[in-house]
CSV table of C-alpha atoms in Angstrom, one decimal:
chain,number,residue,atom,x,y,z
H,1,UNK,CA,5.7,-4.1,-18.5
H,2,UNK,CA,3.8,-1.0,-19.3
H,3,UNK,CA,2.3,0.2,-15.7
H,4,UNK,CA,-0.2,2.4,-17.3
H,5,UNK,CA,-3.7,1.2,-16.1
H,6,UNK,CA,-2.0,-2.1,-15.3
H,7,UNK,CA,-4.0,-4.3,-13.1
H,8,UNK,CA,-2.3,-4.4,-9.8
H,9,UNK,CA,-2.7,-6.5,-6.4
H,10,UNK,CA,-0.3,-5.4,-3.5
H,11,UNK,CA,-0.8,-7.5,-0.1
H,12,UNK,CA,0.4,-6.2,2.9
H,13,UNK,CA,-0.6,-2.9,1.7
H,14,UNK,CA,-1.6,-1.2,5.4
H,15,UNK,CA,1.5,-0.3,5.8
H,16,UNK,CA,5.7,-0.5,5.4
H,17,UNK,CA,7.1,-1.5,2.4
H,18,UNK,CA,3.5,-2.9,0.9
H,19,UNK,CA,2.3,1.2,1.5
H,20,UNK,CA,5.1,2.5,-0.3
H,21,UNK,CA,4.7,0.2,-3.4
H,22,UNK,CA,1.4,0.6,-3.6
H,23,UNK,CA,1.4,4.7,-3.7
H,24,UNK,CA,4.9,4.1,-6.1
H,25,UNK,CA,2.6,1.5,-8.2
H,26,UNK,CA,-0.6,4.3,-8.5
H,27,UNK,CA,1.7,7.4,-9.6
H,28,UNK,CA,3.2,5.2,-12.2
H,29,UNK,CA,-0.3,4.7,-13.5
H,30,UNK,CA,-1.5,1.3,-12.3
H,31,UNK,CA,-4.9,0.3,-11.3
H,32,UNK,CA,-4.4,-0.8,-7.7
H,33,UNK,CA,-6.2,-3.1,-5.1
H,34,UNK,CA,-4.7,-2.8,-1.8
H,35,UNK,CA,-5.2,-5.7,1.1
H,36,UNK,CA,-4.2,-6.2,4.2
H,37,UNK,CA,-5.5,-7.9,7.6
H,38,UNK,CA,-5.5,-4.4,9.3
H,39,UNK,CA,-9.1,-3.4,7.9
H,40,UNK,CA,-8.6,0.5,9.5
H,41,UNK,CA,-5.0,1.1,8.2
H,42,UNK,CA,-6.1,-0.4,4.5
H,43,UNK,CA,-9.1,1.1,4.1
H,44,UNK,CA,-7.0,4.7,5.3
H,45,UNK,CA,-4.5,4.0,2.4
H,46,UNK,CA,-7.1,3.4,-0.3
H,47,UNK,CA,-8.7,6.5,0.2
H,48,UNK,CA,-5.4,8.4,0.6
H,49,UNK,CA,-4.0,7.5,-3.5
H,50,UNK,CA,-7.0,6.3,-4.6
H,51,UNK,CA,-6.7,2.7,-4.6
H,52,UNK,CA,-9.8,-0.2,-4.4
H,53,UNK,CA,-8.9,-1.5,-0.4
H,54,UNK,CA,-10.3,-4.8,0.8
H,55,UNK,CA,-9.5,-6.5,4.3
H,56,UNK,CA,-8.7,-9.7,3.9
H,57,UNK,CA,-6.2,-12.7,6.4
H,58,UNK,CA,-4.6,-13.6,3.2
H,59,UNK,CA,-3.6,-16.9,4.0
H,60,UNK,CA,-7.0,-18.1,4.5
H,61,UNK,CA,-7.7,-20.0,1.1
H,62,UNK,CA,-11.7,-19.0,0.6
H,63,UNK,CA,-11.2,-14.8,1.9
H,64,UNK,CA,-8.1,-14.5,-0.4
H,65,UNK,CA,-10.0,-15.9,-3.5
H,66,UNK,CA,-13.5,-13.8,-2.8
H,67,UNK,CA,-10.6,-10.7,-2.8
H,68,UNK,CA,-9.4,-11.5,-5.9
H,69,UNK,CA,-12.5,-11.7,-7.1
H,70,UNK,CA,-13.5,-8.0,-6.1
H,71,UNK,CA,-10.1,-6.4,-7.6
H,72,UNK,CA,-10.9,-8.5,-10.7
H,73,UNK,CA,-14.4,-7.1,-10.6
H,74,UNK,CA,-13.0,-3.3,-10.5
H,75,UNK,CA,-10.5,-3.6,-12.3
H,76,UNK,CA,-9.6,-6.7,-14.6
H,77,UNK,CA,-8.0,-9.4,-13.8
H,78,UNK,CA,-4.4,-8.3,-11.7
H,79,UNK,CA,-1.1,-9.0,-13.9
H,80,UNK,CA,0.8,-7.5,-11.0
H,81,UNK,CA,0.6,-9.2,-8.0
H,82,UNK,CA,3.4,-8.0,-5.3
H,83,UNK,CA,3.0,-9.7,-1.7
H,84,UNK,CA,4.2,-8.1,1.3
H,85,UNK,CA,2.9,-9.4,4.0
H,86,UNK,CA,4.7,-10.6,6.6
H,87,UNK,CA,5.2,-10.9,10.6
H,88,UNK,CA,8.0,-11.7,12.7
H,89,UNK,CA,9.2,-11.8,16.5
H,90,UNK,CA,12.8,-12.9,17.6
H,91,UNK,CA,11.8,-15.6,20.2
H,92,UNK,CA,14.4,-18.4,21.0
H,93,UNK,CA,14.0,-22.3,20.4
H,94,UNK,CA,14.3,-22.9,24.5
H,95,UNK,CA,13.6,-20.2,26.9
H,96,UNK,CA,13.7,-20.4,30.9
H,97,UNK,CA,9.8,-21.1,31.0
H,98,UNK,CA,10.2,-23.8,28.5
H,99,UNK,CA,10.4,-24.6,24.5
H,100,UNK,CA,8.9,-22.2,22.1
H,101,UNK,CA,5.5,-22.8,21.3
H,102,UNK,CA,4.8,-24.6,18.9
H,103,UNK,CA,1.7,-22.8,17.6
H,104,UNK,CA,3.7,-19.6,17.5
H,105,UNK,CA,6.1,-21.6,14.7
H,106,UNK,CA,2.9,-22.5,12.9
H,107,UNK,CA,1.4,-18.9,13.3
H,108,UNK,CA,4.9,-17.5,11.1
H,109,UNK,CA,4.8,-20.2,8.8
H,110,UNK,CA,1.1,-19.6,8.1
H,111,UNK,CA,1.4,-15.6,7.8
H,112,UNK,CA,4.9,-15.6,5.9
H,113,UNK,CA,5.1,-19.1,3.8
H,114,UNK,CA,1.6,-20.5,3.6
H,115,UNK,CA,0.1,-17.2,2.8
H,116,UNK,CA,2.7,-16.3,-0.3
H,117,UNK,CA,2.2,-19.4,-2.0
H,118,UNK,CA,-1.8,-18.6,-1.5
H,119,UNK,CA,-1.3,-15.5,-3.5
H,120,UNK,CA,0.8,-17.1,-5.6
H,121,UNK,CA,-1.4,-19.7,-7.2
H,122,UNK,CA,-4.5,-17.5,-7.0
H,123,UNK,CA,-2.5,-14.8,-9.0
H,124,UNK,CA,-0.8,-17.1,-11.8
H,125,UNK,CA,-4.3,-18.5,-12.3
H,126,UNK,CA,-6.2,-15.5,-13.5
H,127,UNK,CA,-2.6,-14.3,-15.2
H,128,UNK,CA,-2.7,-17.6,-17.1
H,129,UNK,CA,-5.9,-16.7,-18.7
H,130,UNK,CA,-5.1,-13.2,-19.9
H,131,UNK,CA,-3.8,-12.5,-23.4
H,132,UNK,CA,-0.3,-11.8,-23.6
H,133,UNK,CA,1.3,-8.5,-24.4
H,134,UNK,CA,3.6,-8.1,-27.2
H,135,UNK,CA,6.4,-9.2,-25.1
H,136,UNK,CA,4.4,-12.6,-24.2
H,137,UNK,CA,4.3,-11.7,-21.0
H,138,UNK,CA,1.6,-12.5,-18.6
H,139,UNK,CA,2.0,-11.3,-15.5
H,140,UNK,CA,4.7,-10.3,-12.9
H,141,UNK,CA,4.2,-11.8,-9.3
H,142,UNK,CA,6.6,-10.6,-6.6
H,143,UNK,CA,7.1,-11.9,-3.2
H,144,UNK,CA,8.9,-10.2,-0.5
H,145,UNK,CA,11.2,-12.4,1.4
H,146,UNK,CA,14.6,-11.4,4.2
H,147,UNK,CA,17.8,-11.6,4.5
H,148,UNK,CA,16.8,-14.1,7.7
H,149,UNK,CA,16.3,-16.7,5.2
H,150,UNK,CA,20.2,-17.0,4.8
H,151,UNK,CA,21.4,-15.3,7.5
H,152,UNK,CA,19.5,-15.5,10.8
H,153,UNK,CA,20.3,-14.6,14.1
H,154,UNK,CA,20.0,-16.8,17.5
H,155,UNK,CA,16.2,-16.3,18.3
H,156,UNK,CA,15.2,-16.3,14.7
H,157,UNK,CA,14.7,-20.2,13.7
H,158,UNK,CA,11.3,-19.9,13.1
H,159,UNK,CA,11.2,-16.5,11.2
H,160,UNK,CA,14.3,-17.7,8.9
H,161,UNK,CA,12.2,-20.9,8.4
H,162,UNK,CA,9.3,-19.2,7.2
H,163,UNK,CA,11.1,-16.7,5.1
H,164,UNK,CA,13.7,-19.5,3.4
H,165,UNK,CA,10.6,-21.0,2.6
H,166,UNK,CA,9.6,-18.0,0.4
H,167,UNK,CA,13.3,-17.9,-1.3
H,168,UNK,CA,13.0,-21.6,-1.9
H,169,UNK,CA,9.8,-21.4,-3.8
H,170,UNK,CA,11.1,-18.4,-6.5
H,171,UNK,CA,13.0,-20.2,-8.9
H,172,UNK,CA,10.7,-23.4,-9.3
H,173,UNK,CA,7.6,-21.3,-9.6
H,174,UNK,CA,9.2,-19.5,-12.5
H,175,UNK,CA,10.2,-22.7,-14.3
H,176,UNK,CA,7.0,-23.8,-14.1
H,177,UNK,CA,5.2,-20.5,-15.0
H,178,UNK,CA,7.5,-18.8,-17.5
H,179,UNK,CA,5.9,-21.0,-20.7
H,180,UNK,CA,2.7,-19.2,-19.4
H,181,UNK,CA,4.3,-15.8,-19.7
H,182,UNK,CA,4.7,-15.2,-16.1
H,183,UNK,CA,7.6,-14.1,-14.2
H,184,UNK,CA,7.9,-14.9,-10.5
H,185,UNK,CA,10.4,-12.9,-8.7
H,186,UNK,CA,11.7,-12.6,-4.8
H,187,UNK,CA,13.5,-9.3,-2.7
H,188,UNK,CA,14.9,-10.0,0.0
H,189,UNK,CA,15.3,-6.5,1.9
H,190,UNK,CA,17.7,-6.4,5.4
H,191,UNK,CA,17.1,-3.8,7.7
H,192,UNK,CA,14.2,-1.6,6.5
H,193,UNK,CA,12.4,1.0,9.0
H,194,UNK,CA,9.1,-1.0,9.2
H,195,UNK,CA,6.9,-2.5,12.3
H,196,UNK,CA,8.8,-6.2,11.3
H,197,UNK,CA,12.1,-4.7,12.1
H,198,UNK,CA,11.0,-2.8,15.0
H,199,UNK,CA,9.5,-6.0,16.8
H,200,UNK,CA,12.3,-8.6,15.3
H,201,UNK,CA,14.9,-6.0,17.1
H,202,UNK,CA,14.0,-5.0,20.5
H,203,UNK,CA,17.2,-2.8,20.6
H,204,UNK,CA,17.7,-0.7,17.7
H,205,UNK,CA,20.5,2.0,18.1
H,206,UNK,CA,23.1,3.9,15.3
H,207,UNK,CA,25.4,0.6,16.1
H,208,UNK,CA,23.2,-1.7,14.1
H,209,UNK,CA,22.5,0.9,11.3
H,210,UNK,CA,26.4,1.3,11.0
H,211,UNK,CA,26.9,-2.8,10.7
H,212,UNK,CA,25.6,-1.4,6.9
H,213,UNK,CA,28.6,-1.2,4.5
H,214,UNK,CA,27.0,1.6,2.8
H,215,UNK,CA,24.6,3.7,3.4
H,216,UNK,CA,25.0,3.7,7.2
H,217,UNK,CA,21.3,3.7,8.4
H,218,UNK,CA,18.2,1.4,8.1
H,219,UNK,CA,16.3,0.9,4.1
H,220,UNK,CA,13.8,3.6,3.0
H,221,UNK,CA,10.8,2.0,2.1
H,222,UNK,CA,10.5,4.0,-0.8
H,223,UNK,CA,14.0,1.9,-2.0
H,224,UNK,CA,11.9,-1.1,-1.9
H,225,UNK,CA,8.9,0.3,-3.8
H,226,UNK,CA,12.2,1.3,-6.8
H,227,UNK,CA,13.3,-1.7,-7.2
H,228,UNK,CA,9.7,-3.2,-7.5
H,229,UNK,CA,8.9,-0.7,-10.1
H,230,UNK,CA,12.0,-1.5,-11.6
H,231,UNK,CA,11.7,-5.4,-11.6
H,232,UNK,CA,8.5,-5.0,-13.4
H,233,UNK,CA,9.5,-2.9,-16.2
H,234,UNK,CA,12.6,-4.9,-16.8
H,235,UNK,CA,11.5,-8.1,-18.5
H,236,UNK,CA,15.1,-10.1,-17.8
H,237,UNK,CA,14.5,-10.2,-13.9
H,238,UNK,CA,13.3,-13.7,-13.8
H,239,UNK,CA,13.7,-16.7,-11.1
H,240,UNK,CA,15.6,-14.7,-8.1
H,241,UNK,CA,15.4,-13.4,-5.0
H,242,UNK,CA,17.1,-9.9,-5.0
H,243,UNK,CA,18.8,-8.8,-1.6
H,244,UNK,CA,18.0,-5.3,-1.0
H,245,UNK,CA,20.5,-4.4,2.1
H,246,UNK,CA,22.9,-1.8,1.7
H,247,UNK,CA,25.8,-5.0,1.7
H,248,UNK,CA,24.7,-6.1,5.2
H,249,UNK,CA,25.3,-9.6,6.2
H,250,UNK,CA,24.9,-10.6,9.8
């Protein structure tokens, strides 16, 4: 896909990996909406590359669709949509006070699961009705899962469940898409210097970093944002999840 004055939606856009693809996604050309929960830090990063910023809770049906409508409004109808949003806390199944809330299950499945799909359908929707380019393509929609979602640590039930939900949702969505010219791809990143990281582990030191076959230290953001600018221009990346982790498995 041609990037040049591409309609593009990037969720999770404040900050972390969702910052860095957004400025990657403007140099290259594209037309960007930025959104994220964090009014301040969105509304910061618009005005730093130039990009149309709306707050939004993303998961919330009715505020996700009223942002569409805005970025559709300034500038056409997205046929990138690349969702990073995403919150996680290590917090075990049975602690000393008691089990693990159960609200605070819900609250991960809703910001991490619940609010992908929400994108999702919203996205393939208005892509559906666009004319195709000369490829036949549509649209590109990306979700960002984590290695959690195969391989999670004790404390991380709840995160892995939210996150394998994400992996498990890649492939059928782009069966049922790809007659409509859509492609729906996951990436799966492992331990990337973001706020997730930094609250999933409480006690990061040069041991963890040097668990990583190669290169010894935690992602770059900016390697995410490549490989997103990558996916998109490569028309054969289609119906999986991508791991992005330097050969780490925990």
């Amino acid at each position: 896909m041609d990037l040049w004055s591409c309609p593009a939606v990037v969720t999770g856009a404040a900050s972390g990996l969702g910052a860095e693809t957004a400025r990657y996604l403007v140099e290259a050309g594209a037309r960007v909406t930025v959104i994220d929960i964090d009014a301040d830090g969105v509304r910061r990063l618009g005005a730093e590359i130039g990009a149309h910023a709306i707050h939004c809770d993303v998961a919330d049906a009715l505020a996700a669709e009223q942002a569409l409508a805005s970025a559709r409004a300034r500038h056409g109808a997205a046929r990138v949509l690349v969702h990073c949003v995403g919150r996680g806390h290590a917090q075990p199944i049975v602690a000393a006070d008691g089990p693990m809330p159960l609200d605070q299950f819900r609250q991960l499945v809703e910001v991490n699961l619940i609010s992908t799909f929400n994108m999702l359908r919203l996205a393939a929707a208005d892509m559906a009705r666009l004319q195709p380019l000369a490829n036949g393509e549509r649209g590109v929609i990306l979700s960002t899962a984590s290695v959690a979602a195969y391989e999670g640590q004790s404390g991380e039930a709840a995160y892995s469940a939210s996150k394998g939900g994400v992996v498990s949702m890649i492939l059928p969505a782009a069966r049922e898409l790809g007659p409509l010219g859509i492609r729906v791809v996951g990436i799966a990143p492992g331990l990337f210097g973001t706020q997730t990281l930094f609250h999933m582990e409480k006690n990061l030191d040069s041991r963890l970093a040097h668990q990583i076959p190669f290169p010894h230290r935690f992602g770059d953001p900016a390697e995410f944002a490549m490989l997103v600018l990558h996916v998109l221009k490569n028309v054969m990346i289609n119906g999986s999840v991508l791991r992005l982790d330097g050969g780490y498995h925990r």
